[in-house]
Coordinates of C-alpha atoms and ligand atoms in Angstrom, one line a residue:
M187 CA 0.0 0.0 0.0
R188 CA 1.0 3.6 -0.3
A189 CA 2.2 4.9 3.1
W190 CA 2.0 8.6 3.9
A191 CA 4.2 11.7 3.4
S192 CA 7.1 11.4 5.9
P193 CA 8.4 14.5 7.7
S194 CA 12.1 15.2 7.1
V195 CA 14.4 14.7 10.0
P196 CA 17.2 17.3 10.4
S197 CA 20.7 15.9 11.0
L198 CA 22.2 17.1 14.3
A199 CA 25.6 15.7 13.2
A200 CA 25.5 18.1 10.3
G201 CA 25.0 20.9 12.8
D202 CA 28.2 20.0 14.5
L203 CA 26.5 18.2 17.4
G204 CA 28.1 14.8 16.7
A205 CA 26.1 11.5 16.6
G206 CA 23.7 10.2 19.2
D207 CA 24.0 7.3 21.6
A208 CA 23.2 3.6 21.0
L209 CA 19.6 2.7 22.0
S210 CA 18.9 0.4 24.9
V211 CA 15.3 -0.9 25.2
H212 CA 13.3 -3.2 27.4
D213 CA 12.9 -6.5 25.6
T214 CA 9.8 -8.5 26.5
A215 CA 11.5 -11.7 25.6
S216 CA 14.5 -11.4 27.8
G217 CA 12.6 -9.4 30.4
G218 CA 15.5 -6.9 30.6
R219 CA 17.4 -4.2 28.9
E220 CA 18.9 -4.9 25.5
R221 CA 21.5 -2.5 24.0
L222 CA 20.8 -2.5 20.3
A223 CA 23.9 -1.6 18.4
P224 CA 23.3 -2.7 14.8
H225 CA 25.9 -2.2 12.2
G226 CA 24.7 0.4 9.7
R227 CA 21.1 -0.6 9.4
A228 CA 18.3 -1.1 11.9
G229 CA 15.3 -3.1 11.0
L230 CA 11.9 -2.4 12.6
Y231 CA 8.5 -4.2 12.1
V232 CA 5.5 -2.6 13.8
C233 CA 2.2 -4.3 13.8
G234 CA -0.2 -1.8 12.3
I235 CA -3.9 -1.3 12.3
T236 CA -6.8 -3.5 11.4
P237 CA -8.7 -0.8 9.5
Y238 CA -12.3 -1.2 10.6
D239 CA -12.5 2.0 12.7
A240 CA -10.5 5.2 13.0
T241 CA -7.2 5.8 14.7
H242 CA -7.5 6.2 18.4
L243 CA -5.0 7.6 20.9
G244 CA -3.8 4.2 21.8
H245 CA -2.8 3.5 18.2
A246 CA -1.2 6.9 18.0
A247 CA 0.8 6.4 21.2
T248 CA 2.1 3.0 20.1
M249 CA 3.1 4.3 16.7
L250 CA 4.8 7.3 18.4
A251 CA 7.0 5.0 20.6
F252 CA 8.4 3.5 17.4
D253 CA 8.8 6.8 15.8
L254 CA 11.0 7.9 18.7
M255 CA 13.0 4.7 18.3
Q256 CA 13.7 5.5 14.7
R257 CA 14.7 9.1 15.6
V258 CA 17.3 7.7 18.1
W259 CA 18.6 5.4 15.4
L260 CA 18.8 8.0 12.8
D261 CA 20.6 10.4 15.2
A262 CA 23.1 7.6 15.9
G263 CA 23.9 7.6 12.2
L264 CA 22.0 4.4 11.3
E265 CA 19.9 3.7 8.3
V266 CA 16.4 2.6 9.3
A267 CA 14.4 -0.1 7.5
Y268 CA 10.9 0.3 8.7
T269 CA 7.9 -1.9 7.8
Q270 CA 4.4 -1.5 9.2
N271 CA 1.5 -3.7 8.1
V272 CA -2.2 -3.3 7.6
T273 CA -4.4 -6.2 8.6
D274 CA -6.9 -5.5 5.8
I275 CA -8.7 -8.8 6.0
D276 CA -9.9 -10.1 9.4
D277 CA -13.1 -11.1 11.2
P278 CA -13.8 -7.7 12.8
L279 CA -13.4 -6.0 9.5
L280 CA -15.8 -8.3 7.8
E281 CA -18.3 -8.0 10.7
R282 CA -18.2 -4.2 10.7
A283 CA -18.6 -4.1 6.9
E284 CA -21.6 -6.4 7.1
R285 CA -23.1 -4.3 9.9
D286 CA -22.7 -1.1 8.0
G287 CA -23.7 -2.5 4.7
I288 CA -20.5 -1.6 2.9
D289 CA -17.9 -3.6 1.0
W290 CA -15.1 -4.7 3.4
R291 CA -12.5 -3.4 0.9
D292 CA -14.1 0.1 0.8
L293 CA -14.2 0.1 4.6
A294 CA -10.5 -0.8 4.8
D295 CA -9.6 1.8 2.2
R296 CA -11.5 4.5 4.0
E297 CA -10.0 3.8 7.4
V298 CA -6.4 3.4 6.1
Q299 CA -6.8 6.8 4.4
L300 CA -7.9 8.4 7.7
F301 CA -5.0 6.7 9.5
R302 CA -2.6 8.2 6.9
G303 CA -4.0 11.7 7.6
D304 CA -3.6 11.2 11.4
M305 CA 0.0 10.0 11.0
E306 CA 0.9 12.9 8.8
A307 CA -0.6 15.4 11.2
L308 CA 1.3 13.9 14.1
R309 CA 4.5 13.9 12.1
L310 CA 5.1 10.2 12.3
L311 CA 7.8 8.8 10.1
A312 CA 6.4 6.8 7.3
P313 CA 7.4 3.1 6.8
Q314 CA 9.4 2.3 3.7
H315 CA 7.1 -0.7 3.3
Y316 CA 3.5 -0.6 4.2
P317 CA 2.1 -4.0 3.1
G318 CA -1.5 -5.0 3.4
V319 CA -2.4 -8.7 3.8
V320 CA -4.5 -8.9 0.7
E321 CA -1.7 -7.6 -1.6
S322 CA 0.8 -10.0 0.3
M323 CA -1.4 -13.1 -0.1
D324 CA 1.2 -15.0 -2.2
L325 CA 3.8 -14.6 0.5
V326 CA 1.4 -15.6 3.2
V327 CA 0.3 -18.7 1.3
A328 CA 4.0 -19.6 0.7
A329 CA 4.8 -19.3 4.4
V330 CA 1.9 -21.6 5.3
G331 CA 3.2 -24.0 2.7
R332 CA 6.7 -24.0 4.3
L333 CA 5.1 -24.8 7.7
C334 CA 3.2 -27.7 6.2
R335 CA 6.4 -29.1 4.6
A336 CA 8.2 -28.6 8.0
G337 CA 5.7 -31.1 9.4
V338 CA 4.4 -28.9 12.2
T339 CA 0.8 -28.7 10.9
Y340 CA -2.4 -30.8 11.0
Q341 CA -6.0 -30.2 9.8
V342 CA -9.3 -29.8 11.5
D343 CA -12.3 -29.9 9.1
G344 CA -9.9 -28.6 6.3
D345 CA -8.5 -25.7 8.4
V346 CA -4.8 -25.9 8.9
Y347 CA -3.3 -25.6 12.4
F348 CA 0.2 -25.1 13.8
E349 CA 0.9 -27.8 16.5
A350 CA 2.4 -25.8 19.3
S351 CA 4.0 -28.8 21.0
R352 CA 6.3 -29.2 18.1
L353 CA 8.2 -26.1 19.4
G354 CA 9.1 -27.7 22.7
D355 CA 10.6 -25.2 25.1
A356 CA 10.9 -22.5 22.4
F357 CA 7.1 -21.9 22.8
G358 CA 6.9 -19.0 25.3
Q359 CA 10.3 -17.5 24.4
V360 CA 8.7 -14.1 23.5
S361 CA 6.0 -13.7 26.2
G362 CA 7.5 -15.9 29.0
L363 CA 4.0 -16.8 30.2
D364 CA 2.8 -20.0 31.8
A365 CA 0.3 -22.3 30.2
D366 CA -2.7 -21.0 32.1
E367 CA -2.0 -17.4 31.3
M368 CA -1.4 -18.3 27.6
R369 CA -4.7 -20.1 27.4
R370 CA -6.6 -17.2 29.0
L371 CA -5.0 -14.6 26.7
F372 CA -5.4 -16.8 23.6
A373 CA -9.2 -17.0 24.2
E374 CA -9.4 -13.3 24.9
R375 CA -7.4 -12.2 21.8
G376 CA -8.9 -14.1 18.9
G377 CA -7.8 -17.7 19.6
D378 CA -10.0 -20.8 19.7
P379 CA -8.7 -22.9 22.7
D380 CA -11.9 -24.9 22.9
R381 CA -12.5 -25.9 19.3
P382 CA -13.3 -29.6 19.1
G383 CA -10.8 -31.6 17.0
K384 CA -7.7 -29.7 17.9
R385 CA -4.9 -31.6 19.4
A386 CA -4.1 -29.0 22.1
P387 CA -5.8 -25.8 23.1
L388 CA -3.0 -23.5 22.1
D389 CA -2.6 -24.9 18.6
W390 CA -3.4 -22.0 16.3
L391 CA -5.0 -21.4 12.9
L392 CA -2.8 -20.9 9.8
W393 CA -5.4 -21.3 7.1
R394 CA -9.1 -21.2 7.3
V395 CA -11.0 -22.8 4.4
E396 CA -13.6 -20.8 2.7
R397 CA -16.9 -20.2 4.6
P398 CA -20.0 -19.2 2.6
G399 CA -20.2 -15.5 2.0
E400 CA -16.6 -14.8 3.0
P401 CA -13.8 -13.6 0.8
A402 CA -11.3 -16.4 -0.1
W403 CA -8.1 -16.9 -2.0
E404 CA -6.7 -19.9 -3.9
S405 CA -4.0 -22.0 -2.1
P406 CA -2.6 -25.5 -2.2
F407 CA -4.6 -26.1 1.0
G408 CA -7.9 -25.1 -0.6
R409 CA -9.6 -21.8 -1.1
G410 CA -9.7 -19.8 2.1
R411 CA -7.9 -17.1 4.0
P412 CA -5.0 -17.0 6.4
G413 CA -4.8 -16.9 10.2
W414 CA -3.6 -13.6 11.7
H415 CA -0.1 -14.4 13.0
V416 CA 1.3 -16.0 9.9
E417 CA 0.5 -12.8 7.9
C418 CA 2.9 -10.7 10.0
A419 CA 5.5 -13.5 10.0
A420 CA 5.5 -13.6 6.2
M421 CA 5.4 -9.8 5.7
A422 CA 8.2 -9.1 8.2
V423 CA 10.6 -11.7 6.7
E424 CA 9.8 -10.6 3.2
H425 CA 10.7 -6.9 3.8
L426 CA 13.3 -7.2 6.6
G427 CA 14.7 -10.7 6.5
M428 CA 15.2 -12.8 9.7
G429 CA 17.0 -11.4 12.7
F430 CA 15.9 -7.8 12.3
E431 CA 16.3 -5.5 15.3
V432 CA 12.8 -4.9 16.7
Q433 CA 9.4 -6.4 16.5
G434 CA 7.1 -3.8 17.9
G435 CA 3.5 -3.2 18.8
G436 CA 1.2 -2.7 21.8
S437 CA 1.5 -4.9 24.8
D438 CA -1.7 -6.6 23.8
L439 CA 0.3 -8.3 21.0
A440 CA 3.0 -10.0 23.1
F441 CA 0.8 -13.0 23.4
P442 CA -0.4 -14.7 21.3
H443 CA 0.4 -12.6 18.3
H444 CA 4.2 -12.0 18.6
E445 CA 4.8 -15.4 20.3
M446 CA 3.1 -17.2 17.4
S447 CA 4.4 -15.1 14.5
A448 CA 8.0 -15.5 15.8
A449 CA 7.5 -19.3 16.1
E450 CA 6.1 -19.4 12.6
A451 CA 8.9 -17.4 11.0
E452 CA 11.7 -19.4 12.9
T453 CA 10.1 -22.7 11.8
A454 CA 9.2 -21.7 8.3
F455 CA 12.6 -20.2 7.5
A456 CA 14.7 -22.5 9.7
A457 CA 16.6 -19.6 11.3
R458 CA 16.7 -17.8 14.6
P459 CA 15.9 -15.3 15.9
F460 CA 13.0 -13.7 14.2
A461 CA 13.8 -10.4 15.9
Q462 CA 16.6 -9.3 18.2
A463 CA 14.1 -7.7 20.6
Y464 CA 10.4 -7.5 21.2
V465 CA 9.3 -4.1 22.3
H466 CA 5.8 -3.4 23.6
A467 CA 4.0 -0.1 24.3
G468 CA 1.6 0.1 27.2
M469 CA -2.1 0.3 26.7
V470 CA -3.8 3.6 26.6
G471 CA -7.2 3.7 28.2
I472 CA -10.0 6.1 28.8
D473 CA -11.7 6.5 32.2
G474 CA -9.7 3.6 33.6
E475 CA -10.7 1.1 30.8
K476 CA -8.7 -0.1 27.9
M477 CA -9.5 1.9 24.8
S478 CA -10.6 -0.4 22.1
K479 CA -12.7 -0.4 19.0
S480 CA -14.8 -3.3 20.3
R481 CA -15.6 -1.5 23.5
G482 CA -16.5 1.6 21.6
N483 CA -14.8 3.9 24.1
L484 CA -12.5 5.6 21.7
V485 CA -10.9 9.0 21.6
L486 CA -10.1 9.5 18.0
V487 CA -7.1 11.5 16.8
S488 CA -9.1 12.9 13.9
D489 CA -11.9 14.1 16.2
L490 CA -9.4 16.0 18.5
L491 CA -7.8 17.5 15.4
R492 CA -11.2 18.5 13.9
R493 CA -12.1 20.2 17.2
G494 CA -9.0 22.3 16.8
A495 CA -6.3 20.6 18.8
D496 CA -2.8 21.5 17.6
P497 CA -1.3 18.3 16.4
M498 CA 2.0 19.2 18.0
A499 CA 0.2 19.6 21.4
L500 CA -1.4 16.1 20.8
R501 CA 2.1 14.7 20.1
L502 CA 3.4 16.3 23.3
A503 CA 0.5 15.0 25.3
L504 CA 1.3 11.4 24.2
L505 CA 5.1 11.9 24.8
A506 CA 4.4 13.0 28.4
H507 CA 3.7 9.3 29.2
H508 CA 6.5 6.7 29.1
Y509 CA 5.8 4.4 26.2
R510 CA 5.8 1.3 28.5
S511 CA 3.3 2.5 31.0
D512 CA -0.4 1.9 30.8
W513 CA -2.3 5.1 31.3
S514 CA -5.7 6.7 30.8
W515 CA -6.4 9.8 28.7
T516 CA -8.1 12.8 30.3
D517 CA -8.7 16.3 28.9
D518 CA -6.0 17.6 31.2
D519 CA -3.5 15.7 29.1
L520 CA -4.2 18.0 26.1
A521 CA -4.5 21.2 28.2
D522 CA -1.1 20.5 29.9
A523 CA 0.5 19.8 26.5
E524 CA -0.9 23.0 25.0
R525 CA 0.7 25.0 27.9
R526 CA 4.0 23.2 27.3
L527 CA 3.9 23.9 23.6
T528 CA 3.3 27.6 24.2
S529 CA 6.1 27.8 26.6
W530 CA 8.6 26.1 24.2
R531 CA 7.4 28.3 21.3
T532 CA 7.8 31.4 23.3
A533 CA 11.3 30.4 24.3
V534 CA 12.3 29.8 20.7
D535 CA 10.9 33.1 19.6
G536 CA 12.5 34.9 22.5
G537 CA 16.0 33.7 21.6
G538 CA 18.6 33.6 24.3
S539 CA 19.7 30.0 24.1
P540 CA 22.1 28.4 26.6
D541 CA 24.6 25.7 25.7
V542 CA 22.8 23.8 22.9
G543 CA 25.3 21.0 23.3
A544 CA 24.2 20.3 26.8
V545 CA 20.5 20.3 25.9
V546 CA 21.1 17.9 23.0
A547 CA 23.3 15.6 25.2
A548 CA 20.5 15.5 27.9
L549 CA 17.9 14.7 25.2
R550 CA 20.0 12.0 23.8
A551 CA 20.7 10.5 27.2
A552 CA 17.0 10.4 28.0
L553 CA 15.8 8.9 24.7
S554 CA 18.6 6.3 24.4
D555 CA 17.6 5.1 27.9
D556 CA 14.5 3.1 26.9
L557 CA 13.0 6.0 25.1
D558 CA 12.4 8.1 28.2
A559 CA 10.3 10.8 26.5
P560 CA 8.9 12.2 29.8
R561 CA 12.5 12.9 30.9
A562 CA 13.3 14.4 27.5
L563 CA 10.3 16.8 27.8
T564 CA 11.6 18.1 31.2
V565 CA 15.0 18.8 29.6
V566 CA 13.3 21.1 27.1
D567 CA 11.0 22.6 29.9
D568 CA 14.1 23.5 31.9
W569 CA 15.6 25.1 28.9
A570 CA 12.4 27.0 28.1
V571 CA 11.9 28.5 31.6
P572 CA 14.8 30.8 32.1
G573 CA 16.4 30.8 35.5
Q574 CA 15.0 27.4 36.4
S575 CA 17.7 25.3 35.0
G576 CA 21.3 25.0 35.7
M577 CA 21.8 24.7 32.0
V578 CA 20.4 28.1 31.2
G579 CA 22.4 31.2 31.0
G580 CA 25.1 32.7 28.9
G581 CA 26.0 31.2 25.5
T582 CA 24.7 32.4 22.2
H583 CA 21.4 34.2 21.5
D584 CA 20.1 31.9 18.9
A585 CA 17.5 29.4 20.0
R586 CA 17.0 27.8 16.6
P587 CA 19.4 24.9 17.3
V588 CA 17.3 23.8 20.2
A589 CA 14.2 23.9 17.9
V590 CA 16.1 21.8 15.4
A591 CA 17.0 19.2 18.1
V592 CA 13.4 19.1 19.3
D593 CA 12.4 18.5 15.7
A594 CA 15.0 15.8 15.1
L595 CA 14.7 13.9 18.3
L596 CA 11.1 14.4 19.4
G597 CA 9.5 15.2 16.1
V598 CA 7.8 18.3 17.5
A599 CA 7.8 21.3 15.1
L600 CA 8.1 24.5 17.1
Ligands
LIG932 N1 -3.6 -5.4 13.0 C1 -3.2 -5.9 14.3 C2 -1.7 -6.1 14.4 S1 -1.1 -7.1 13.2 C3 -3.8 -5.0 15.4 O1 -3.5 -5.2 16.6 N2 -4.5 -3.9 15.0 S2 -5.1 -2.9 16.0 O2 -5.8 -1.9 15.1 O3 -5.9 -3.5 17.0 O4 -4.0 -2.2 16.7 C4 -3.0 -1.4 16.0 C5 -1.7 -1.2 16.9 O5 -2.1 -0.4 18.0 C6 -1.2 -2.5 17.5 O6 0.3 -2.3 17.6 C7 -1.8 -2.5 18.9 O7 -1.0 -3.3 19.8 C8 -1.9 -1.1 19.2 N3 -3.0 -0.8 20.1 C9 -4.3 -1.2 20.0 N4 -5.0 -0.7 21.1 C10 -4.2 0.0 21.8 C11 -4.3 0.8 23.0 N5 -5.5 0.9 23.7 N6 -3.2 1.4 23.6 C12 -2.0 1.3 22.9 N7 -1.8 0.6 21.8 C13 -2.9 0.0 21.3
LIG933 ZN1 1.0 -8.1 13.5

């Protein structure tokens, strides 16, 4: 698919500020910090939207975490290979299209278009590859074929399943969960633990044979459509190869989605690891509940923008929460961010910059330390409020270099 127009990222090195630090991030699989120091190129796969409803703040917050990750990599002098997918065929999409009496393809097109607009407004870096499942069907079918040939599959009424026990101890490597927890989450997040005929509850669907009235594609296992996890496994390996740096998404994807797609890729392509690290953003809620399309308690990015929110204030409102924390949106989030944006803009217009090198060093230190955006914001706050920071005072009278650093590292246009 076509992605969206990417903002340009100024180079701080070109402004004589040297290169940024190597990123260290929390890896769900190891349960600890991983210092990622790729040579030359960093590969990132982020699980993108299922386009049956508009972009809410949770999606935006998750996408923003991985936008920061790329900015840290770019600042460190790396090239970034970024792929994000669109799950443009899935049960919820078909159900919503049926409910609303529109074609599922038109629904997906419309919502992807809205998402592009939201991403552009928030100045999110666009992926180099933005594959949808439908246009990637040959790859997905080929991946299922590889798994069949690897001898890890069996059929239930014509549907093809991955037999989890074939993985031995490797199953659980991403999420680290015990069997009970896996079963609970599998049922909650689209799995079918209780389907009769399966050999074990956690065996998962790779190919679903055609059901009446549903879209279907030709394959060696009969006409049908793929299971969710194998789609991402196939698209990630196609565009990034095995062993890319980070598999990303919200924490709701650690299990089963990222566990199962990693297992599929490692089995189908007989190589390990699928990704060097699995990075998960916390869940954004509203009024203490998880924000989700199915619960209908959404705060949409497009609604806030239409009501006049400055997209840069919205970006700052999201950055004020650490990407790994679960948090709930309130109207105060936006009001606080608007005040912050005004104070930063006033400081830029007012000139009188302190040691830009110190500001940039503090920003880099915060962001390379597991993308600590809240700390990065206080660095700029301290700069923007004269007299309140030890870093302020003296130096040149040109504030633009700080604005350039804020643009490059935080993606906020002042
Ligand atoms: N298409 C699949 C991934 S292959 C999917 O999960 N789609 S989604 O539309 O439900 O979510 C898109 C992205 O936003 C995923 O990375 C998901 O983990 C993340 N996400 C969904 N809800 C929230 C939320 N409430 N807070 C934070 N991130 C969220
Ligand atoms: Zn995915």
